[in-house]
Amino acid sequence: TRLSKEGLRAAKAELALTKARKEYRAAVDALQDTATTLRQSNADKETLVEALRTQVGEQDRIMSDLKRQAGRVRGAEKERDEQQTRADAAEAGAAKRASQAEQ
């Protein structure tokens, strides 16, 4: 009976060890799955960050283009105003000369 008790204890210990190994493997698998998920998540985030950087760069380029166009518009408006001022002055001068000629 002593041998059978020791055999029984050894069998129980072996069973507990087997159970512990299965739990360990399950925990390792879960950690590996988590690591894979995190790596994929990080890759997705890096892809998103790169896309955002590209978009910001494109928006910066568009803003620069708009600023250049606004500068050209301001320049054209200034030129138009100057031409209008010259035309008004010429018209006023012509009206003055016509008025003097009538006298």
mmCIF file of C-alpha atoms in Angstrom:
data_model
loop_
_atom_site.group_PDB
_atom_site.id
_atom_site.type_symbol
_atom_site.label_atom_id
_atom_site.label_comp_id
_atom_site.label_asym_id
_atom_site.label_seq_id
_atom_site.Cartn_x
_atom_site.Cartn_y
_atom_site.Cartn_z
ATOM 1 C CA THR A 1 0.000 0.000 0.000
ATOM 2 C CA ARG A 2 2.931 2.270 0.615
ATOM 3 C CA LEU A 3 4.025 1.857 -2.996
ATOM 4 C CA SER A 4 0.554 2.484 -4.248
ATOM 5 C CA LYS A 5 0.296 5.659 -2.135
ATOM 6 C CA GLU A 6 3.599 6.911 -3.515
ATOM 7 C CA GLY A 7 2.523 5.919 -7.022
ATOM 8 C CA LEU A 8 -0.738 7.733 -6.508
ATOM 9 C CA ARG A 9 1.103 10.848 -5.288
ATOM 10 C CA ALA A 10 3.462 10.651 -8.264
ATOM 11 C CA ALA A 11 0.520 10.303 -10.639
ATOM 12 C CA LYS A 12 -1.215 13.295 -9.036
ATOM 13 C CA ALA A 13 1.997 15.304 -9.270
ATOM 14 C CA GLU A 14 2.389 14.314 -12.929
ATOM 15 C CA LEU A 15 -1.222 15.308 -13.589
ATOM 16 C CA ALA A 16 -0.705 18.671 -11.852
ATOM 17 C CA LEU A 17 2.486 19.220 -13.851
ATOM 18 C CA THR A 18 0.685 18.411 -17.108
ATOM 19 C CA LYS A 19 -2.122 20.815 -16.195
ATOM 20 C CA ALA A 20 0.413 23.521 -15.296
ATOM 21 C CA ARG A 21 2.180 23.017 -18.665
ATOM 22 C CA LYS A 22 -1.113 23.378 -20.547
ATOM 23 C CA GLU A 23 -1.932 26.567 -18.638
ATOM 24 C CA TYR A 24 1.572 27.881 -19.307
ATOM 25 C CA ARG A 25 1.230 27.145 -23.041
ATOM 26 C CA ALA A 26 -2.187 28.813 -23.095
ATOM 27 C CA ALA A 27 -0.738 31.885 -21.355
ATOM 28 C CA VAL A 28 2.193 31.999 -23.800
ATOM 29 C CA ASP A 29 -0.211 31.702 -26.753
ATOM 30 C CA ALA A 30 -2.362 34.498 -25.349
ATOM 31 C CA LEU A 31 0.704 36.713 -24.903
ATOM 32 C CA GLN A 32 1.838 35.981 -28.433
ATOM 33 C CA ASP A 33 -1.630 36.831 -29.760
ATOM 34 C CA THR A 34 -1.583 40.065 -27.781
ATOM 35 C CA ALA A 35 1.885 40.902 -29.104
ATOM 36 C CA THR A 36 0.747 40.229 -32.669
ATOM 37 C CA THR A 37 -2.314 42.421 -32.171
ATOM 38 C CA LEU A 38 -0.190 45.221 -30.726
ATOM 39 C CA ARG A 39 2.301 45.005 -33.591
ATOM 40 C CA GLN A 40 -0.557 45.196 -36.113
ATOM 41 C CA SER A 41 -2.113 48.084 -34.208
ATOM 42 C CA ASN A 42 1.209 49.934 -34.196
ATOM 43 C CA ALA A 43 1.642 49.268 -37.916
ATOM 44 C CA ASP A 44 -1.863 50.610 -38.523
ATOM 45 C CA LYS A 45 -1.087 53.685 -36.428
ATOM 46 C CA GLU A 46 2.162 54.271 -38.311
ATOM 47 C CA THR A 47 0.273 54.017 -41.598
ATOM 48 C CA LEU A 48 -2.294 56.501 -40.312
ATOM 49 C CA VAL A 49 0.405 58.879 -39.070
ATOM 50 C CA GLU A 50 2.149 58.740 -42.444
ATOM 51 C CA ALA A 51 -1.134 59.419 -44.232
ATOM 52 C CA LEU A 52 -1.775 62.378 -41.927
ATOM 53 C CA ARG A 53 1.729 63.729 -42.540
ATOM 54 C CA THR A 54 1.130 63.475 -46.272
ATOM 55 C CA GLN A 55 -2.199 65.260 -45.916
ATOM 56 C CA VAL A 56 -0.661 68.031 -43.799
ATOM 57 C CA GLY A 57 2.094 68.462 -46.379
ATOM 58 C CA GLU A 58 -0.494 68.720 -49.133
ATOM 59 C CA GLN A 59 -2.473 71.270 -47.116
ATOM 60 C CA ASP A 60 0.702 73.294 -46.532
ATOM 61 C CA ARG A 61 1.379 73.281 -50.280
ATOM 62 C CA ILE A 62 -2.194 74.377 -51.003
ATOM 63 C CA MET A 63 -1.937 77.187 -48.425
ATOM 64 C CA SER A 64 1.308 78.391 -50.005
ATOM 65 C CA ASP A 65 -0.350 78.377 -53.427
ATOM 66 C CA LEU A 66 -3.327 80.295 -52.060
ATOM 67 C CA LYS A 67 -1.046 82.875 -50.434
ATOM 68 C CA ARG A 68 0.813 83.358 -53.743
ATOM 69 C CA GLN A 69 -2.490 83.732 -55.597
ATOM 70 C CA ALA A 70 -3.755 86.219 -52.994
ATOM 71 C CA GLY A 71 -0.565 88.236 -53.477
ATOM 72 C CA ARG A 72 -1.102 88.280 -57.239
ATOM 73 C CA VAL A 73 -4.732 89.342 -56.759
ATOM 74 C CA ARG A 74 -3.672 92.164 -54.423
ATOM 75 C CA GLY A 75 -1.080 93.254 -56.975
ATOM 76 C CA ALA A 76 -3.645 93.206 -59.777
ATOM 77 C CA GLU A 77 -6.143 95.148 -57.639
ATOM 78 C CA LYS A 78 -3.483 97.742 -56.845
ATOM 79 C CA GLU A 79 -2.604 98.087 -60.521
ATOM 80 C CA ARG A 80 -6.302 98.437 -61.407
ATOM 81 C CA ASP A 81 -6.765 101.122 -58.750
ATOM 82 C CA GLU A 82 -3.721 103.019 -60.011
ATOM 83 C CA GLN A 83 -5.006 102.856 -63.599
ATOM 84 C CA GLN A 84 -8.423 104.054 -62.449
ATOM 85 C CA THR A 85 -6.786 106.943 -60.579
ATOM 86 C CA ARG A 86 -4.821 107.892 -63.705
ATOM 87 C CA ALA A 87 -7.952 107.601 -65.845
ATOM 88 C CA ASP A 88 -9.919 109.755 -63.391
ATOM 89 C CA ALA A 89 -7.133 112.349 -63.373
ATOM 90 C CA ALA A 90 -7.000 112.363 -67.177
ATOM 91 C CA GLU A 91 -10.781 112.723 -67.366
ATOM 92 C CA ALA A 92 -10.736 115.567 -64.848
ATOM 93 C CA GLY A 93 -7.953 117.269 -66.787
ATOM 94 C CA ALA A 94 -9.872 116.914 -70.054
ATOM 95 C CA ALA A 95 -13.029 118.286 -68.437
ATOM 96 C CA LYS A 96 -11.052 121.239 -67.049
ATOM 97 C CA ARG A 97 -9.508 121.983 -70.448
ATOM 98 C CA ALA A 98 -12.927 121.715 -72.117
ATOM 99 C CA SER A 99 -14.381 124.074 -69.520
ATOM 100 C CA GLN A 100 -11.534 126.551 -70.097
ATOM 101 C CA ALA A 101 -11.967 126.315 -73.843
ATOM 102 C CA GLU A 102 -15.649 127.186 -73.542
ATOM 103 C CA GLN A 103 -14.827 130.365 -71.629
#
